[in-house]
mmCIF file of C-alpha atoms in Angstrom:
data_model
loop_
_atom_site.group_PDB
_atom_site.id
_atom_site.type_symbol
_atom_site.label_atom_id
_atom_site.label_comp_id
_atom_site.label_asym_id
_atom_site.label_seq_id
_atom_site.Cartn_x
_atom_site.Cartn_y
_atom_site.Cartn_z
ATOM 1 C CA UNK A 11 33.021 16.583 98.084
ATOM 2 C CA UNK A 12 32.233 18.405 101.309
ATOM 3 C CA UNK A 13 32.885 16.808 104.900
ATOM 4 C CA UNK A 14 29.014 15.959 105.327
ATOM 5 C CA UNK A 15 29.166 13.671 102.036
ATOM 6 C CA UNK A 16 32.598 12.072 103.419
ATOM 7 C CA UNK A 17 31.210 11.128 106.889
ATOM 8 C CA UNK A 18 27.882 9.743 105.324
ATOM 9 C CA UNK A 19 29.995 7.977 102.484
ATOM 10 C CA UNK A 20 32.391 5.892 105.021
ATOM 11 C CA UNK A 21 29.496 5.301 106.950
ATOM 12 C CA UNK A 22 28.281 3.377 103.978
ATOM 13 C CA UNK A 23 31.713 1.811 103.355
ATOM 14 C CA UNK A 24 31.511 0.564 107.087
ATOM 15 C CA UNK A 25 28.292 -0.759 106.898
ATOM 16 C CA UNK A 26 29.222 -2.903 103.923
ATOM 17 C CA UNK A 27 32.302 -4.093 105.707
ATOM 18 C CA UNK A 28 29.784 -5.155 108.295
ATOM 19 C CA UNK A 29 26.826 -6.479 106.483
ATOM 20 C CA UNK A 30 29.869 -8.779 104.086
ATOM 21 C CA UNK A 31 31.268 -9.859 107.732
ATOM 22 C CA UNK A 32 27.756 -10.962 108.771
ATOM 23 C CA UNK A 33 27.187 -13.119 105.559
ATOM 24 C CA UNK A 34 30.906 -14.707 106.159
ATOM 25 C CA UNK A 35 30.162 -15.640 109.730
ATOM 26 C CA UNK A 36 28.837 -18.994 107.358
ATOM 27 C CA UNK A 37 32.341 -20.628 108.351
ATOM 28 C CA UNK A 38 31.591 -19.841 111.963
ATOM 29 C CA UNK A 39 27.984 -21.436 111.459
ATOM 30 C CA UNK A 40 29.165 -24.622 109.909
ATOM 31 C CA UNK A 41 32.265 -25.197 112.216
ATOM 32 C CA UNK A 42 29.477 -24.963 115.341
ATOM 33 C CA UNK A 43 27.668 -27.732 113.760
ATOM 34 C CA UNK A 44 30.603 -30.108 112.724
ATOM 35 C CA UNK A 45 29.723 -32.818 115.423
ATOM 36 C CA UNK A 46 25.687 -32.233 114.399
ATOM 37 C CA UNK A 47 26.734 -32.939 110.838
ATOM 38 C CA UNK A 48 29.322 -35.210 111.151
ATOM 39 C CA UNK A 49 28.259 -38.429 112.360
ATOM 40 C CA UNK A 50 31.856 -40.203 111.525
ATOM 41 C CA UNK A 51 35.281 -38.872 111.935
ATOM 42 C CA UNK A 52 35.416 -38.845 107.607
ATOM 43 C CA UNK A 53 32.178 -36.851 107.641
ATOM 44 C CA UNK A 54 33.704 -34.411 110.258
ATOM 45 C CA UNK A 55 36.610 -33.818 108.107
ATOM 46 C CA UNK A 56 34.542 -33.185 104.557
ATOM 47 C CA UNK A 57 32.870 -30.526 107.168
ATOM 48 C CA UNK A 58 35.734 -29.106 108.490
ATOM 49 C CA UNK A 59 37.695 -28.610 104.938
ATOM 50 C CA UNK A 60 34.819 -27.346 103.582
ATOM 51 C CA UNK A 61 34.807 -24.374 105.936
ATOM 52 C CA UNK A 62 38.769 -24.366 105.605
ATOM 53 C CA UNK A 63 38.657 -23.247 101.889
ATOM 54 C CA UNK A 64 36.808 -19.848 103.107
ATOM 55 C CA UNK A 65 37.837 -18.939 107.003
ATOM 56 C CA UNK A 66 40.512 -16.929 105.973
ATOM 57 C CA UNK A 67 38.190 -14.939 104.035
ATOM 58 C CA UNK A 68 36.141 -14.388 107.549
ATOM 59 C CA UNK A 69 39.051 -13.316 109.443
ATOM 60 C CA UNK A 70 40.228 -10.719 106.924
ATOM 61 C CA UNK A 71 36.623 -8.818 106.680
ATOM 62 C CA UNK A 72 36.482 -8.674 110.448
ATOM 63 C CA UNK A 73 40.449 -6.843 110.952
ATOM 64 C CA UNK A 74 39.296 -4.754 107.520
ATOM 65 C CA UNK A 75 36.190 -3.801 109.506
ATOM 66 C CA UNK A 76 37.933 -2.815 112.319
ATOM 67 C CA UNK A 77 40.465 -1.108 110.030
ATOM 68 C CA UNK A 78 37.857 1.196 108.105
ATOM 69 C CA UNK A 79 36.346 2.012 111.725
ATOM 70 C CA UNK A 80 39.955 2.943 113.122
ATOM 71 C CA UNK A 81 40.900 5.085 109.791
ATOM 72 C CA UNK A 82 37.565 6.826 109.680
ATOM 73 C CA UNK A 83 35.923 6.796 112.698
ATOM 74 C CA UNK A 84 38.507 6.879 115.316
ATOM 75 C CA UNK A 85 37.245 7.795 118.366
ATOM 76 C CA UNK A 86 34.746 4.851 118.458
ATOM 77 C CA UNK A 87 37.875 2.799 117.987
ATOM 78 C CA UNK A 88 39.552 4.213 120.739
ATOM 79 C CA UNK A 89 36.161 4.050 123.051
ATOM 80 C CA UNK A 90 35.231 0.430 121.857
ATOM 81 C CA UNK A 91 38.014 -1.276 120.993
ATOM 82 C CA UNK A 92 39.649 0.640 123.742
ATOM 83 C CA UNK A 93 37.317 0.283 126.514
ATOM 84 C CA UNK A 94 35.740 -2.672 125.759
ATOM 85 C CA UNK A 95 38.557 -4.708 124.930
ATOM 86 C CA UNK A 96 37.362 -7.601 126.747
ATOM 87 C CA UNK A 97 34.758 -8.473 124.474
ATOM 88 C CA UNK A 98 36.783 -7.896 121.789
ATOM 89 C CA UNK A 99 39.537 -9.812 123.306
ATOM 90 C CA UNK A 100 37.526 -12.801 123.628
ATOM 91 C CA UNK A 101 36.280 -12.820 120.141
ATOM 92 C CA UNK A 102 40.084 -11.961 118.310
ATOM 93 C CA UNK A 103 41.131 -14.686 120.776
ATOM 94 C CA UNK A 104 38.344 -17.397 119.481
ATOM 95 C CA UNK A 105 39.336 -16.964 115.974
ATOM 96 C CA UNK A 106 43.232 -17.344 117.184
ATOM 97 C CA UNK A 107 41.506 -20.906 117.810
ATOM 98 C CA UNK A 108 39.862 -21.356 115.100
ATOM 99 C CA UNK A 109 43.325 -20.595 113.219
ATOM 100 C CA UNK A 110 45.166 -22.971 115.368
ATOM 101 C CA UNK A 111 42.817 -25.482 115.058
ATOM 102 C CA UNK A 112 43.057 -25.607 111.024
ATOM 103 C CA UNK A 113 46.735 -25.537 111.559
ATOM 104 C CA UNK A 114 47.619 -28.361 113.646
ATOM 105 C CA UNK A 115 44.501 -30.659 114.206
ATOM 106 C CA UNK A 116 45.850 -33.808 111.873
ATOM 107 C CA UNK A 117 49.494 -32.234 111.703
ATOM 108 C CA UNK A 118 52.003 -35.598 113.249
ATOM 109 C CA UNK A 119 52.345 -35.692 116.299
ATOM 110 C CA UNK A 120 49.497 -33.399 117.358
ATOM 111 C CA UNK A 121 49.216 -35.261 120.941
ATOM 112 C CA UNK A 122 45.947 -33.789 121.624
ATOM 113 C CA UNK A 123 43.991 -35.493 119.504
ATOM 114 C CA UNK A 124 41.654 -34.045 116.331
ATOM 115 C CA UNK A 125 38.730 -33.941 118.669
ATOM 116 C CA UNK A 126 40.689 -31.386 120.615
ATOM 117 C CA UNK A 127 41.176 -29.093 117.679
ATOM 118 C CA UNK A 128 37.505 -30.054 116.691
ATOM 119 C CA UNK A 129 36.166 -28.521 119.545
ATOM 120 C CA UNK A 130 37.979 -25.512 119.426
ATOM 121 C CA UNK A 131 36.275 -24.839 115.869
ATOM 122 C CA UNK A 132 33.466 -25.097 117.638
ATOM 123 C CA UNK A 133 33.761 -23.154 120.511
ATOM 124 C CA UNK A 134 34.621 -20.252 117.921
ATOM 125 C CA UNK A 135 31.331 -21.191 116.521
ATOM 126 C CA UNK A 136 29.378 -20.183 119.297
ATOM 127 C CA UNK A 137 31.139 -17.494 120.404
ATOM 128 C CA UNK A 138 32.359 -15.876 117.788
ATOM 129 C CA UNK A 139 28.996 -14.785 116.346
ATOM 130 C CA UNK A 140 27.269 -14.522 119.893
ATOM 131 C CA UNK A 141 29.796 -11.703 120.931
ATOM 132 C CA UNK A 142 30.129 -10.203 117.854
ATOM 133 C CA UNK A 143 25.917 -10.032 117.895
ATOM 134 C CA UNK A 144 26.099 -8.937 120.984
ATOM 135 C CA UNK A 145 28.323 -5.658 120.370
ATOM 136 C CA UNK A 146 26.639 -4.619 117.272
ATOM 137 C CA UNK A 147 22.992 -4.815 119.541
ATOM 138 C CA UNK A 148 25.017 -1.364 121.325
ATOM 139 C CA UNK A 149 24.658 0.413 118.657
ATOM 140 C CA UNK A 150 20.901 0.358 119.569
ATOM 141 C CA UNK A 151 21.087 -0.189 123.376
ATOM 142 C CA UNK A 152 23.819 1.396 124.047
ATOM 143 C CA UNK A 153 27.241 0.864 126.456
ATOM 144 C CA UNK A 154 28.856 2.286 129.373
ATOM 145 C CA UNK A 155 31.446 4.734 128.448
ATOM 146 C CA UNK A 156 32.086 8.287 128.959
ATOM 147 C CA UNK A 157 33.541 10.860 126.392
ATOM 148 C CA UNK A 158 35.359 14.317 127.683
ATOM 149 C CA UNK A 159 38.094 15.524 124.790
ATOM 150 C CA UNK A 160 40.023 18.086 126.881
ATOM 151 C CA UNK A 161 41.246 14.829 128.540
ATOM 152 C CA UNK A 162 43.484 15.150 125.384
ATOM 153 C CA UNK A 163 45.469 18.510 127.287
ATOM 154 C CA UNK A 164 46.058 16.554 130.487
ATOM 155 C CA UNK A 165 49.815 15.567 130.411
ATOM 156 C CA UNK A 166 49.981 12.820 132.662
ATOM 157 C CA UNK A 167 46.416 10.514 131.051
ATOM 158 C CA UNK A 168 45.453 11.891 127.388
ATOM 159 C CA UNK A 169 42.704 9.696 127.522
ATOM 160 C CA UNK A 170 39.821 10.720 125.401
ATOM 161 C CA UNK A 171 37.141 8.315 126.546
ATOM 162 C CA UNK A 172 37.021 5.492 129.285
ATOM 163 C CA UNK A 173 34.540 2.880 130.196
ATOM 164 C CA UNK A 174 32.023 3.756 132.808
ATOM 165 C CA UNK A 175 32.916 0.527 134.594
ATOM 166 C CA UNK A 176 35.418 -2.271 135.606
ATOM 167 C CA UNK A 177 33.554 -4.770 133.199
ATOM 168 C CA UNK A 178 35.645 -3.570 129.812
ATOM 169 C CA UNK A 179 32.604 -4.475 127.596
ATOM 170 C CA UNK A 180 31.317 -7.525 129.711
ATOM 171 C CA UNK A 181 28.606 -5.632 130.940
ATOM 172 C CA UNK A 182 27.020 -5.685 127.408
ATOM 173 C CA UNK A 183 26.093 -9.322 127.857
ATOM 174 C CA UNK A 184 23.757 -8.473 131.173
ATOM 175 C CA UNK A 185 21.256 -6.846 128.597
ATOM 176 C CA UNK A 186 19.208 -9.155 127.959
ATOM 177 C CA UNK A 187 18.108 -7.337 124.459
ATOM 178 C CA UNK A 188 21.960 -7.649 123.884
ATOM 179 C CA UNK A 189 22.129 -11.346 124.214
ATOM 180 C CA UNK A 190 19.000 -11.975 122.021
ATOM 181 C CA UNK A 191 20.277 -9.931 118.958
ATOM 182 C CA UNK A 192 23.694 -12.134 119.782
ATOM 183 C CA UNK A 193 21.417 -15.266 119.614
ATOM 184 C CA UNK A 194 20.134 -14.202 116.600
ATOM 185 C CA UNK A 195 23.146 -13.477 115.005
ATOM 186 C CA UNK A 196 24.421 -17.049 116.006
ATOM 187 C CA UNK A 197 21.475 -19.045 114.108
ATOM 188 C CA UNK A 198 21.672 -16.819 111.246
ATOM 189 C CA UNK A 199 25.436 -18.031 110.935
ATOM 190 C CA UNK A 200 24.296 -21.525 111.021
ATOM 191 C CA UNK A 201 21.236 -21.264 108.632
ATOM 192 C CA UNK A 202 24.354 -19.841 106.184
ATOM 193 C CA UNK A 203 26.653 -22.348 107.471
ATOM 194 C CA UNK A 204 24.348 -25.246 106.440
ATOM 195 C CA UNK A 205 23.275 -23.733 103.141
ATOM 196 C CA UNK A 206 27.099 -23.298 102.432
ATOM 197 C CA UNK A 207 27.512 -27.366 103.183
ATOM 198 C CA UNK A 208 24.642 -28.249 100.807
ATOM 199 C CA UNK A 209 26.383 -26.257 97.757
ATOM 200 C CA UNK A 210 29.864 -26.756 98.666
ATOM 201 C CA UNK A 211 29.892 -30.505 99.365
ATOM 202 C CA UNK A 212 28.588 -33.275 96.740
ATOM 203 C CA UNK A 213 27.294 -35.745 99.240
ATOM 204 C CA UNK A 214 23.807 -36.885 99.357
ATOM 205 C CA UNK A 215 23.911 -37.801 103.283
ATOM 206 C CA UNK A 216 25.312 -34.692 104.313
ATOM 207 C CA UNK A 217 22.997 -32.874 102.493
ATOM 208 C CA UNK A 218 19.854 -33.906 103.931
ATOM 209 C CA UNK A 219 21.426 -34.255 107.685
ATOM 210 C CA UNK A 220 21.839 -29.963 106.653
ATOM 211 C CA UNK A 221 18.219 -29.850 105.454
ATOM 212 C CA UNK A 222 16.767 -31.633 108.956
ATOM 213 C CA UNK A 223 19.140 -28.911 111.054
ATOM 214 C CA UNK A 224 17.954 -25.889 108.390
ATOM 215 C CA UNK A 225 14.408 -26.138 110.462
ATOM 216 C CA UNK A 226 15.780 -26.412 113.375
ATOM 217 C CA UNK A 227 17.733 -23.275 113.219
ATOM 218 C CA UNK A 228 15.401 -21.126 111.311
ATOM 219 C CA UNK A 229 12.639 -21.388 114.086
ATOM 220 C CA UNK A 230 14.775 -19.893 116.391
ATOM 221 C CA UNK A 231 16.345 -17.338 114.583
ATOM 222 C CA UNK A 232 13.063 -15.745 112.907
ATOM 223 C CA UNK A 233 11.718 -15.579 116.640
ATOM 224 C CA UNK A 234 14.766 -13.785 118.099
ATOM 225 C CA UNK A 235 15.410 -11.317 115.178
ATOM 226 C CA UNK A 236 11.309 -10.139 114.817
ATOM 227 C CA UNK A 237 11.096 -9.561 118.910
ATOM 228 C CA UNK A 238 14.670 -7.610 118.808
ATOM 229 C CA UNK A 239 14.016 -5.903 115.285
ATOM 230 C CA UNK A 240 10.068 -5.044 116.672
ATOM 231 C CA UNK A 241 11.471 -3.859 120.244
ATOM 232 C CA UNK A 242 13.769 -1.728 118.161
ATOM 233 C CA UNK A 243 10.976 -0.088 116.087
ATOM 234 C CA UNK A 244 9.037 1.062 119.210
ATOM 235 C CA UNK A 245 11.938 2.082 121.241
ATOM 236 C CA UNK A 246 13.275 5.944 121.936
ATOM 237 C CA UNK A 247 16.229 5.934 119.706
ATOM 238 C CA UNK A 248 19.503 8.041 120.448
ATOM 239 C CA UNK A 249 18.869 11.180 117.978
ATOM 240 C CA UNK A 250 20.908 14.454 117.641
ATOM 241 C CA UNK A 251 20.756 18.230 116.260
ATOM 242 C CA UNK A 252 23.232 18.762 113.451
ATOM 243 C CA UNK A 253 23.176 22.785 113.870
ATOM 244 C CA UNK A 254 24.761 21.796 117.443
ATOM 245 C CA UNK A 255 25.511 18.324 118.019
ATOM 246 C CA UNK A 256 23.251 18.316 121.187
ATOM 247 C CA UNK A 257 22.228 14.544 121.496
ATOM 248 C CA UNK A 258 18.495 13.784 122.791
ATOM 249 C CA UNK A 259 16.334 10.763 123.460
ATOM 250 C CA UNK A 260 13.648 10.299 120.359
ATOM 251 C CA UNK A 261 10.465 8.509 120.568
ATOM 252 C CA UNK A 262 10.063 5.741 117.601
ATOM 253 C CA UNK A 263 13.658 7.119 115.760
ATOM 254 C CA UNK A 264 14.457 3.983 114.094
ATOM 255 C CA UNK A 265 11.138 3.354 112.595
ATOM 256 C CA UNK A 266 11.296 7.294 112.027
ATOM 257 C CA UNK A 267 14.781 6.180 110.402
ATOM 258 C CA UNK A 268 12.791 3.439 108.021
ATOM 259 C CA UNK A 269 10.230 5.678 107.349
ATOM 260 C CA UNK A 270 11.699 8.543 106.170
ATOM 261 C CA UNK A 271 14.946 6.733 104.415
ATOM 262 C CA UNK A 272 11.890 4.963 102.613
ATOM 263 C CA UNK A 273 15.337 3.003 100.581
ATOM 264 C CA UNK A 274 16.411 1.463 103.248
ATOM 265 C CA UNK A 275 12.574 -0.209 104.109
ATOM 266 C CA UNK A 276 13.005 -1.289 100.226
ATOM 267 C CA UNK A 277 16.212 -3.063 100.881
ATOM 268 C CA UNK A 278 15.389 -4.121 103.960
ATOM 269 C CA UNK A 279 12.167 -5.706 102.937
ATOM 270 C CA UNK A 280 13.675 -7.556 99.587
ATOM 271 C CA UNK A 281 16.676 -8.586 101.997
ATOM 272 C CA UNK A 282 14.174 -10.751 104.041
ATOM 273 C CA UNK A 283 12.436 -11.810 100.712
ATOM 274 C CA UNK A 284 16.040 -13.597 99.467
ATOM 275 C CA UNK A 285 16.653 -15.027 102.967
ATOM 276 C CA UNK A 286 13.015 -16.731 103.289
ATOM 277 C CA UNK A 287 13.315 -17.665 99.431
ATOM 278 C CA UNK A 288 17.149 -19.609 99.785
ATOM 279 C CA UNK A 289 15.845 -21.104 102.832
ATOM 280 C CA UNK A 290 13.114 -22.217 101.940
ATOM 281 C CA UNK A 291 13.670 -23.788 98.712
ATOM 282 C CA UNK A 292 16.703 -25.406 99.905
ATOM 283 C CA UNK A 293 14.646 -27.448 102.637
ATOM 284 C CA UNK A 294 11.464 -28.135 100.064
ATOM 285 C CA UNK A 295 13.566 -29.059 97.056
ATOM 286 C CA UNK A 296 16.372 -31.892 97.501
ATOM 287 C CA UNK A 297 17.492 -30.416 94.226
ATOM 288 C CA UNK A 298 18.346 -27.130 94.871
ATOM 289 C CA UNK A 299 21.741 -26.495 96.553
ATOM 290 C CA UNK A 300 22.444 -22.567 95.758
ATOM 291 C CA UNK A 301 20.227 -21.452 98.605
ATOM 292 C CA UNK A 302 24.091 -19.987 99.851
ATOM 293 C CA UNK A 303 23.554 -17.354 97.447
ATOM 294 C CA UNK A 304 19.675 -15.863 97.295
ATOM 295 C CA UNK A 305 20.133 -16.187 101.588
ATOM 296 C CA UNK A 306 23.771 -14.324 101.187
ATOM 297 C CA UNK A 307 22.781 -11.536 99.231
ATOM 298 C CA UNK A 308 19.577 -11.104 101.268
ATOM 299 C CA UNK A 309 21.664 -11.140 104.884
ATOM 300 C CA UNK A 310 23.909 -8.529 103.559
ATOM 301 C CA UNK A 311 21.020 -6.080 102.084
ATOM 302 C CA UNK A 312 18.990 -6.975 105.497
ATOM 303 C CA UNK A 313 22.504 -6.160 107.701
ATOM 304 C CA UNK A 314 22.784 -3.548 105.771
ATOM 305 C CA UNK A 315 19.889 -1.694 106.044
ATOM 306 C CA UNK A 316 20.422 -1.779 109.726
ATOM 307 C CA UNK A 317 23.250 -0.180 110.386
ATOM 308 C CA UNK A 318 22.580 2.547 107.639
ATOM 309 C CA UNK A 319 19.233 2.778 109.880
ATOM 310 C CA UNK A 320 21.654 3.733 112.821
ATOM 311 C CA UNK A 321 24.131 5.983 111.560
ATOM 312 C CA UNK A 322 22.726 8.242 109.118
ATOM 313 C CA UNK A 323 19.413 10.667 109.196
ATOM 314 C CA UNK A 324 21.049 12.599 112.343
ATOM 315 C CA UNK A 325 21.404 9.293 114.561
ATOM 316 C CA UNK A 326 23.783 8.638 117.451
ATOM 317 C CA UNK A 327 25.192 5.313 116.290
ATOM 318 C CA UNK A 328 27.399 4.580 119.567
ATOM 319 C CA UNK A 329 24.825 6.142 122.264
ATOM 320 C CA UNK A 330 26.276 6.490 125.848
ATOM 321 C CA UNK A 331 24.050 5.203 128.272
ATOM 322 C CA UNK A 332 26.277 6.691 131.342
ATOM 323 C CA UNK A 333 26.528 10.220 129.939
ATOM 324 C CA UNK A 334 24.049 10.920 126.689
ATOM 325 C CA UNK A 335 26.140 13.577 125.371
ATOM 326 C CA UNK A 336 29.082 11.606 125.135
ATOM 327 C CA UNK A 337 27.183 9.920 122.362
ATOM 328 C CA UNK A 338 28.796 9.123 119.696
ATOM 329 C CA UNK A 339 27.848 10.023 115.398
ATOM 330 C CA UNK A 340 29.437 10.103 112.343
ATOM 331 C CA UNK A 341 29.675 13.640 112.858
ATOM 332 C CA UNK A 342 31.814 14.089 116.411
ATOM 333 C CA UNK A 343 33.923 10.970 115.635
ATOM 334 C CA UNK A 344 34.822 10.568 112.463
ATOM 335 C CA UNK A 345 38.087 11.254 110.901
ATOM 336 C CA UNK A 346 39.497 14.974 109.793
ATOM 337 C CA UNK A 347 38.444 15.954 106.084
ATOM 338 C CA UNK A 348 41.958 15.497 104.527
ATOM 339 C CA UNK A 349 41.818 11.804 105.100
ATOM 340 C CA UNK A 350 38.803 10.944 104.405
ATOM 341 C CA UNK A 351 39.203 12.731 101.197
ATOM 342 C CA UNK A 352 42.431 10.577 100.505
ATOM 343 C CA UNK A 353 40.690 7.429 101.724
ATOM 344 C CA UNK A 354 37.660 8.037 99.392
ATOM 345 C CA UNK A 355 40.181 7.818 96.697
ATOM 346 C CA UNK A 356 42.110 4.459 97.649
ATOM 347 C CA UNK A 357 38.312 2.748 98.203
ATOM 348 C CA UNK A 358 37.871 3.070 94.458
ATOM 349 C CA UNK A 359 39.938 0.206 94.588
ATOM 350 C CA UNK A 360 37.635 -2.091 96.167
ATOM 351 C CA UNK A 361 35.909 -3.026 93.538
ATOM 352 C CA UNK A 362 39.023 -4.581 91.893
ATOM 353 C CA UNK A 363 39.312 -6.408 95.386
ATOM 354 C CA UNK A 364 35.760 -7.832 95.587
ATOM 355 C CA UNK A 365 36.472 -9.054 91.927
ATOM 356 C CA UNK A 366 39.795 -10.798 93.032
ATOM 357 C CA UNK A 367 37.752 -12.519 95.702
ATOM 358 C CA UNK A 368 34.783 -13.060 93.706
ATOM 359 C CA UNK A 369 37.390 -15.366 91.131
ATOM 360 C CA UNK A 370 39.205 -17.229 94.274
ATOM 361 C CA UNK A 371 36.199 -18.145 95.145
ATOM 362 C CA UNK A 372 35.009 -19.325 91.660
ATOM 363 C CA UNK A 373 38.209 -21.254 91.442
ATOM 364 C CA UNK A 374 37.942 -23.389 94.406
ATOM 365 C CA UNK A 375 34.437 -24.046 94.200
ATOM 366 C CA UNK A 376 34.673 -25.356 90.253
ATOM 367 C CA UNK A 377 34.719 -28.604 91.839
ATOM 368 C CA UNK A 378 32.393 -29.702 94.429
ATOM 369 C CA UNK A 379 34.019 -31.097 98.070
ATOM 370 C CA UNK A 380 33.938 -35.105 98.110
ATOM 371 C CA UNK A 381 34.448 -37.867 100.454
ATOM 372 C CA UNK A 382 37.387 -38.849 98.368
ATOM 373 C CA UNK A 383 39.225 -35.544 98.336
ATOM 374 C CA UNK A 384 39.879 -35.434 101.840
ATOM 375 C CA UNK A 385 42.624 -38.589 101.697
ATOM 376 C CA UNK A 386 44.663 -36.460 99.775
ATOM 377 C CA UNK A 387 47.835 -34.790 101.736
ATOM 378 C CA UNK A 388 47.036 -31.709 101.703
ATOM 379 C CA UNK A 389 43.761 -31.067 103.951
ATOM 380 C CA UNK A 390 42.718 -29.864 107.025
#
C-alpha cells in the first residue's frame, strides 16, 4: 500500500461517511414537516416516534464523519472545524435540540408544553440540513481561511491555519451558490423524510397527506440541485500539480472530473435514476411504500459521486478563496502514512458495523408504526 493509495482510499471512506449522512438527514426531513403532517396532536406523535426509532442513527454518522475527517485529514479539521466553528456550532447545537426534545417533550412535568419541544424538532429540521448543505457547497466555492505551517515553530500561537475573517464560517451563507446547494440539501431531506413516513407508518391518512407534500418538495429541490450541479459543471474548479503541489484555477475541472473518472458519471447518472424512480412511484402508486429505499440508495450513489468528483483526479477539495495556495487536498492534509496504514486496517471492520445496523434496523421496522402504539409508556 503506498501513501498515494492511502490518501485516495480514506478519501473514499469519507465520502461514504458523507453520502450515508446525507441519506440519514430523512429524520431531519420528517421532523421539519411534523406540523405539515400532523394535523392532530396523535398524528404529531405517530410522526415524531417514527423519526425517534432512527435519530440516533443520524447523530452518530455526522460525529463518525467528523471523526474519519479529524483521524485522516487533520488539517481540514483544524481549519474547518477550527475556524469555522460557528457554523458548526450552530448545527452540533440544533441536534443538542433535537436530543432534548425526544428526551423531555411528554416527560411529567415538562412545563413547557409538547409544542415547545415540537418546535425545536423542527427548527433542527431546517437548519440542520440547510447549514450542513451549505458547508459541503465550500468544497466547490470555497471559504475564507488562510494556511502558513511554520506557524507550527512560533512558541507563543502554533496555529496552523486561521479564518480570513471575524465571521468563523458565517460568511459562507452570503454566497448565494452556498445557500442554494443548502436549499437543496433541505428538500432532499424532506422528499426522504416523507418517503420514510409512508414505509414506516401503517396509516392510510398519513400516507397520502406525505404523497400531496412529495410534489411539493420535489419541484423545488430538482430546480435548486440542476442550477447548482450545472453552475458547477461550467465553473473554473480549484485544480493542483502533484509533482509540486502548486494549486491553480482550471477551466471546466469538475466536468473534466466526470469526464475523465467516466465511473463516477455512471454512478452518478444511475443515482438520479433510483431517486426519480422511488419518487415517483411512491406518488403514482398508493400501493407502493418502499420508495425509502430505491430514493436512499440513489442519494447516497448521487452524494457520492460528488464528493469523489472533488477530492480525487488532482483536485483541491477545501480551496482557499483568500490565499489559493493555502488550498487544501488529500495530498497536503491528510494524515502521516503510519496511521493511515493502521486505520486502513481497523475500517475492515465496518462492514461488520453496517451489518449490525442493517439488523437494528430490520428489527424495529418488522412491525409497521400505528396509531395504537403510541399509548403505550414507552414513546416519545
Amino acid at each position: 500500500m503506498t501513501y498515494l493509495f492511502l490518501q485516495h482510499y480514506w478519501w473514499l471512506i469519507v465520502s461514504v461517511l458523507g453520502a450515508l449522512l446525507v441519506f440519514l438527514l430523512f429524520v431531519q426531513g420528517a421532523n421539519s414537516l411534523v406540523f405539515s403532517l400532523g394535523n392532530t396532536p396523535e398524528e404529531r406523535r405517530v410522526v415524531v416516534n417514527s423519526t425517534g426509532r432512527k435519530w440516533e442513527l443520524t447523530f452518530t454518522t455526522l460525529v463518525t464523519f467528523g471523526g474519519a475527517f479529524f483521524a485522516s485529514f487533520p488539517l481540514f479539521y483544524s481549519t474547518s472545524f477550527g475556524g469555522a466553528y460557528w457554523l458548526w456550532m450552530i448545527i452540533l447545537f440544533t441536534f443538542v435540540m433535537q436530543a432534548v426534545s425526544y428526551e423531555f417533550q411528554n416527560k411529567l412535568g415538562n412545563i413547557l408544553g409538547t409544542r415547545t419541544f415540537q418546535w425545536l424538532l423542527v427548527i433542527n429540521g431546517i437548519v440542520g440540513p440547510l447549514l450542513l448543505g451549505g458547508a459541503v457547497a465550500t468544497f466547490f466555492d470555497g471559504s475564507n481561511f488562510v494556511v502558513d505551517k511554520m506557524n507550527i515553530t512560533d512558541g507563543f500561537q502554533p496555529v496552523i491555519s486561521h479564518w480570513a475573517n471575524a465571521s468563523h464560517g458565517l460568511d459562507a451563507l452570503l454566497d448565494p451558490w452556498n445557500l442554494v446547494f443548502g436549499f437543496a440539501v433541505f428538500f432532499l431531506a424532506r422528499i426522504l423524510g416523507i418517503l420514510y413516513i409512508i414505509n414506516n407508518v401503517d396509516d392510510d391518512t398519513l400516507r397520502q397527506r406525505c404523497r400531496r407534500h412529495l410534489l411539493y418538495n420535489v419541484v423545488p429541490f430538482l430546480v435548486l440541485f440542476l442550477a447548482f450541479f450545472i453552475r458547477t459543471l461550467f465553473k473554473d474548479g480549484f485544480a493542483y500539480d502533484p509533482a509540486t503541489g502548486h494549486i491553480y484555477m482550471h477551466p471546466f475541472k469538475y466536468l473534466d472530473n466526470f469526464i475523465e473518472m467516466w465511473y463516477l458519471t455512471v454512478l452518478f447518472v444511475v443515482g438520479v435514476a433510483l431517486l426519480l424512480y422511488g419518487v415517483i412511484r411512491s406518488y403514482l402508486c398508493e400501493s407502493y411504500v418502499r420508495g425509502i429505499w430505491p430514493a436512499g440508495i440513489g442519494v447516497v450513489v448521487v452524494v457520492l459521486s460528488l464528493l469523489l468528483n472533488v477530492g480525487w483526479n488532482n483536485t483541491a477539495y477545501y480551496p482557499s478563496t483568500t490565499e489559493l495556495q493555502s488550498s487544501l487536498t488529500i495530498l497536503n492534509s491528510s494524515s502521516s502514512m503510519f496511521t493511515l496504514q493502521t486505520m486502513f486496517y481497523v475500517s475492515l471492520l465496518v462492514p461488520f458495523v453496517v451489518a449490525y445496523i442493517a439488523y437494528v434496523w430490520w428489527s424495529m421496522d418488522k412491525k409497521k408504526l400505528t396509531r395504537e402504539e403510541i399509548d403505550t409508556d414507552d414513546v416519545y
